[in-house]
């Protein structure tokens, strides 16, 4: 059945013609639907279109790194097992974009998987066991690596060579001229493992190799990668906290409880409201939109523009608090940084 999405219709036509539909990255796939992130609203719309077309993504587009390539296949309405038993619930599951291969987490899986990190999806540079130590150290120095996997194929790992393994053997005056003389045992986890499982290994060994569902080594995640990932995850929350705390301080310094009640009707205030810290972000916007309250705040800024900026922040806040798997857009992150910087400047010059 034709859908509202032309690219999906093209996929459907190819599949029905017996052709292999051209794979797409999840990022490109989302763009077909006018989406940048896998928010609950976007996922709901995409799943409805997939169900309408009778198509699913392989692997599941919901739980993996956003630049992972995905393929497409038709969903049989009533798949038949070899023993002739009809399976009536597979179609509904698959129509939600859920693959059935391997050990992928389900579409409703709330865990943050290591496979969502970019470096877990970038096949690592490696050396063979018979490579020279000079070759390995040159690679490590030139690319600022602390370790290198020692591999014979993309699936076969023999060990890992690191500055630590080289230094220990050199100090003990053991080893030879080739890489295998300086190897340590490697450490790996599947791409479906929880990020928190990965952290334990990385803290102990400074890295972990990632193995994908097809048994290839799909990436290496280091302590630096984890630090950058947590920065990406935590930055919006920290900026929102800074902005909200600034507004709370501003309102507390300039307005009384009576002023707040005059600015907001009772149905818009929290139940049992008795102090400024009880207010929500939306309450703050409503209070500052009130002309008498704005006058008491005393900022020589345009009220409508100021409140419009805060309303945008409130929308971003609501988005962030949905804990969607993808980071907020660069535009929204810039908005948070700019508004936080504005409040920091106002506070530094004594505006509140």
XYZ file of C-alpha atoms in Angstrom:
352
model
C 0.000 0.000 0.000
C 1.320 3.451 -0.901
C 2.294 5.653 2.018
C 2.718 9.385 2.567
C 6.502 9.029 2.162
C 7.886 8.871 -1.376
C 11.204 7.280 -0.389
C 9.366 4.523 1.470
C 7.129 3.978 -1.563
C 10.277 3.549 -3.680
C 11.559 0.946 -1.206
C 8.214 -0.854 -1.318
C 8.219 -0.923 -5.136
C 11.743 -2.377 -5.252
C 10.881 -5.075 -2.722
C 7.671 -6.044 -4.495
C 9.610 -6.217 -7.792
C 11.965 -8.707 -6.169
C 14.834 -6.231 -5.983
C 17.025 -5.302 -3.035
C 16.072 -1.860 -1.824
C 18.994 0.538 -1.498
C 20.178 0.617 2.150
C 20.109 3.919 4.015
C 21.645 5.156 7.223
C 19.214 5.693 10.077
C 19.943 9.424 9.869
C 18.910 9.498 6.198
C 15.949 7.219 6.929
C 14.689 9.676 9.559
C 15.021 12.545 7.078
C 12.505 10.798 4.785
C 9.913 11.525 7.451
C 11.103 15.083 8.116
C 12.703 13.964 11.392
C 16.143 14.444 12.907
C 15.687 12.491 16.121
C 13.903 9.347 17.258
C 11.477 11.131 19.572
C 8.339 9.286 20.649
C 6.180 11.337 18.269
C 8.514 10.740 15.321
C 8.785 7.021 16.045
C 5.009 6.710 16.276
C 4.574 8.360 12.856
C 7.356 6.303 11.241
C 5.988 3.043 12.632
C 2.544 3.827 11.239
C 4.041 4.435 7.800
C 6.075 1.211 7.981
C 2.978 -0.720 9.006
C 0.999 0.843 6.176
C 3.685 -0.208 3.687
C 4.200 -3.641 5.217
C 7.926 -2.995 5.453
C 10.409 -3.327 8.297
C 13.992 -2.232 8.806
C 16.824 -4.683 9.370
C 18.254 -4.161 11.905
C 15.746 -2.362 14.108
C 16.210 1.382 13.515
C 15.342 2.298 17.108
C 18.151 1.022 19.280
C 21.419 1.572 17.426
C 23.807 4.289 16.331
C 22.108 6.868 14.139
C 24.585 6.468 11.254
C 24.220 2.681 11.045
C 23.123 1.491 7.568
C 19.812 -0.343 7.575
C 18.186 -2.580 4.955
C 14.522 -3.179 4.245
C 12.318 -6.224 3.820
C 8.666 -6.995 3.332
C 6.640 -8.216 6.284
C 4.504 -11.278 5.612
C 1.021 -10.801 7.036
C 0.852 -14.414 8.296
C 4.308 -16.057 8.230
C 4.240 -19.855 8.200
C 6.725 -21.978 10.103
C 8.087 -25.120 8.495
C 5.670 -27.237 10.552
C 2.743 -25.375 9.024
C 1.787 -23.450 12.168
C 0.653 -19.936 11.434
C 2.296 -17.159 13.474
C -0.226 -14.348 13.657
C 1.617 -11.892 15.858
C 4.853 -11.545 13.865
C 3.392 -9.112 11.397
C 2.330 -6.674 14.085
C 5.735 -6.837 15.756
C 7.692 -6.459 12.555
C 5.456 -3.681 11.312
C 6.787 -1.566 14.120
C 10.213 -1.629 12.523
C 11.465 -4.389 14.796
C 13.972 -6.810 13.374
C 14.057 -10.397 14.544
C 17.696 -11.179 13.855
C 20.304 -11.996 16.469
C 20.204 -10.600 19.965
C 19.011 -7.084 19.295
C 17.195 -5.358 22.132
C 13.486 -4.848 21.589
C 11.968 -1.604 20.320
C 10.761 -0.805 23.824
C 14.166 -1.407 25.410
C 14.961 1.535 27.731
C 18.643 0.679 28.269
C 21.418 2.803 26.800
C 23.449 0.363 24.694
C 27.162 0.743 23.940
C 26.315 0.286 20.257
C 24.779 3.770 20.183
C 28.206 5.393 20.555
C 29.885 6.489 17.322
C 33.256 4.889 18.097
C 31.516 1.543 18.670
C 30.601 1.654 14.988
C 33.974 2.651 13.547
C 36.084 -0.474 12.798
C 39.386 -0.027 14.623
C 42.837 0.255 13.107
C 44.653 -2.993 13.851
C 47.936 -4.778 13.261
C 48.712 -8.419 12.519
C 50.610 -10.597 15.002
C 53.678 -10.712 12.764
C 53.806 -6.936 12.268
C 56.930 -5.278 13.615
C 56.907 -3.433 16.906
C 58.150 -0.371 15.006
C 55.086 -0.497 12.757
C 52.758 -0.660 15.756
C 54.425 2.133 17.725
C 54.530 4.353 14.642
C 50.786 3.895 14.172
C 50.110 4.558 17.833
C 52.210 7.711 17.900
C 50.958 9.146 14.617
C 47.291 8.566 15.466
C 47.475 9.249 19.208
C 46.355 5.721 20.121
C 47.020 4.172 23.514
C 46.408 0.647 22.237
C 45.945 -1.352 19.036
C 43.985 -4.569 18.516
C 46.064 -7.403 17.090
C 43.878 -9.144 14.506
C 44.158 -11.607 11.649
C 40.690 -10.884 10.194
C 37.820 -8.526 10.973
C 36.420 -11.192 13.310
C 39.553 -12.840 14.727
C 41.260 -11.010 17.605
C 44.586 -12.323 18.909
C 45.176 -9.707 21.595
C 45.944 -6.035 22.165
C 49.234 -4.168 22.194
C 49.483 -0.989 24.273
C 52.072 1.400 25.667
C 51.600 -0.402 28.972
C 52.226 -3.860 27.491
C 55.248 -2.577 25.565
C 56.697 -0.799 28.598
C 56.230 -3.756 30.958
C 57.980 -6.202 28.634
C 60.720 -3.778 27.738
C 61.420 -3.140 31.421
C 61.616 -6.887 32.032
C 63.848 -7.255 28.974
C 61.491 -9.781 27.371
C 59.896 -9.738 23.940
C 61.123 -9.617 20.415
C 60.782 -7.504 17.302
C 57.205 -8.436 16.382
C 53.852 -7.369 17.817
C 52.809 -10.767 19.193
C 55.708 -10.627 21.654
C 54.075 -7.603 23.351
C 50.399 -8.582 23.300
C 48.054 -8.714 26.261
C 44.727 -10.532 26.366
C 42.004 -8.430 24.759
C 38.660 -7.405 26.296
C 35.415 -7.245 24.340
C 31.653 -6.904 24.795
C 28.726 -7.167 22.363
C 27.260 -4.011 20.841
C 24.011 -4.813 22.689
C 25.672 -4.577 26.109
C 24.592 -1.823 28.481
C 26.763 1.273 28.531
C 27.222 0.742 32.275
C 28.601 -2.749 31.718
C 31.086 -1.241 29.269
C 32.165 1.437 31.745
C 33.349 -1.167 34.269
C 35.608 -2.769 31.664
C 36.881 0.566 30.361
C 37.722 1.829 33.847
C 39.817 -1.281 34.445
C 41.465 -1.591 31.019
C 41.060 1.881 29.429
C 39.238 0.431 26.405
C 36.828 -2.262 25.265
C 36.411 -3.796 21.811
C 32.853 -3.976 20.466
C 31.570 -7.013 18.619
C 28.525 -6.628 16.377
C 25.752 -9.173 15.860
C 27.522 -10.544 12.753
C 30.625 -11.217 14.902
C 32.730 -8.494 13.286
C 34.745 -6.174 15.509
C 32.751 -3.027 14.853
C 34.665 -0.563 17.033
C 36.740 0.262 20.068
C 35.463 2.474 22.903
C 37.994 4.191 25.154
C 37.807 6.248 28.322
C 37.959 9.396 26.183
C 34.953 8.239 24.137
C 32.956 7.625 27.324
C 33.863 11.080 28.652
C 32.714 12.709 25.410
C 29.506 10.660 25.417
C 28.626 11.725 28.944
C 29.391 15.319 28.039
C 26.927 15.059 25.141
C 24.274 13.485 27.348
C 24.726 15.723 30.398
C 25.319 19.147 28.814
C 21.637 19.898 28.023
C 20.586 18.911 31.554
C 23.276 21.074 33.148
C 22.447 24.075 30.963
C 18.738 23.725 31.708
C 19.473 23.530 35.431
C 21.608 26.675 35.187
C 18.896 28.579 33.304
C 16.101 27.451 35.621
C 18.125 28.282 38.752
C 18.885 31.737 37.330
C 15.206 32.434 36.714
C 14.321 31.197 40.188
C 16.876 33.524 41.764
C 15.647 36.439 39.616
C 11.978 35.895 40.489
C 12.719 35.263 44.177
C 14.722 38.490 44.406
C 12.155 40.698 42.706
C 8.695 39.233 43.325
C 6.670 38.248 46.367
C 4.324 35.274 46.669
C 1.471 37.766 46.307
C 2.963 39.056 43.036
C 3.169 35.518 41.688
C -0.446 34.788 42.604
C -1.541 37.984 40.878
C 0.380 36.998 37.739
C -0.882 33.405 37.574
C -4.425 32.208 38.122
C -4.715 29.464 40.778
C -5.331 26.695 38.228
C -1.937 27.436 36.641
C -0.024 27.221 39.931
C 1.169 23.990 41.614
C -1.161 22.559 44.220
C -0.321 23.931 47.644
C 1.923 26.648 46.187
C 3.697 28.499 49.006
C 7.235 29.308 47.808
C 8.999 30.309 44.586
C 10.834 26.974 44.346
C 7.443 25.248 43.909
C 7.025 26.872 40.483
C 7.534 25.091 37.187
C 9.450 26.513 34.233
C 6.134 27.181 32.513
C 5.028 29.155 35.587
C 8.105 31.359 35.303
C 7.332 32.143 31.679
C 3.725 32.978 32.540
C 4.841 35.259 35.422
C 7.338 37.160 33.263
C 4.730 37.607 30.525
C 2.610 39.526 33.039
C 3.302 43.301 32.553
C 3.177 44.289 36.266
C 5.521 41.417 37.171
C 7.873 42.344 34.348
C 7.929 45.929 35.565
C 8.998 44.780 39.041
C 11.715 42.515 37.576
C 13.365 45.714 36.364
C 15.230 44.438 33.296
C 15.487 47.015 30.509
C 14.810 44.366 27.877
C 11.909 43.705 25.539
C 9.432 41.611 27.492
C 7.872 39.834 24.497
C 11.235 38.837 23.022
C 12.638 37.762 26.395
C 9.590 35.602 27.156
C 9.601 34.149 23.642
C 13.185 32.990 24.200
C 12.194 31.384 27.508
C 9.189 29.690 25.892
C 11.596 28.089 23.405
C 13.772 26.943 26.306
C 10.709 25.400 27.936
C 9.960 23.464 24.725
C 13.554 22.213 24.599
C 13.292 21.259 28.273
C 10.198 19.171 27.584
C 12.016 17.490 24.694
C 15.123 16.722 26.764
C 13.065 15.279 29.614
C 11.590 12.662 27.265
C 15.041 10.974 27.329
C 14.992 10.151 23.618
C 17.928 8.062 22.303
C 19.338 10.812 20.086
C 21.005 14.019 21.307
C 19.196 17.336 20.893
C 19.888 19.256 17.704
C 22.879 21.592 17.468
C 20.444 24.482 17.035
C 18.708 23.713 20.336
C 22.017 23.162 22.116
C 23.218 26.576 20.889
C 19.983 28.110 22.158
C 20.564 26.648 25.628
C 24.171 27.862 25.697
C 23.239 31.374 24.556
C 20.416 31.822 27.083
C 22.566 30.429 29.904
C 25.304 32.877 28.890
C 22.784 35.745 28.908
C 21.726 34.971 32.479
C 25.351 34.606 33.536
C 26.101 38.070 32.128
C 23.052 39.633 33.790
C 24.010 38.100 37.113
C 27.652 39.187 36.803
C 26.681 42.842 36.300
C 24.287 42.811 39.275
C 20.953 42.666 37.461
C 19.795 40.152 40.076
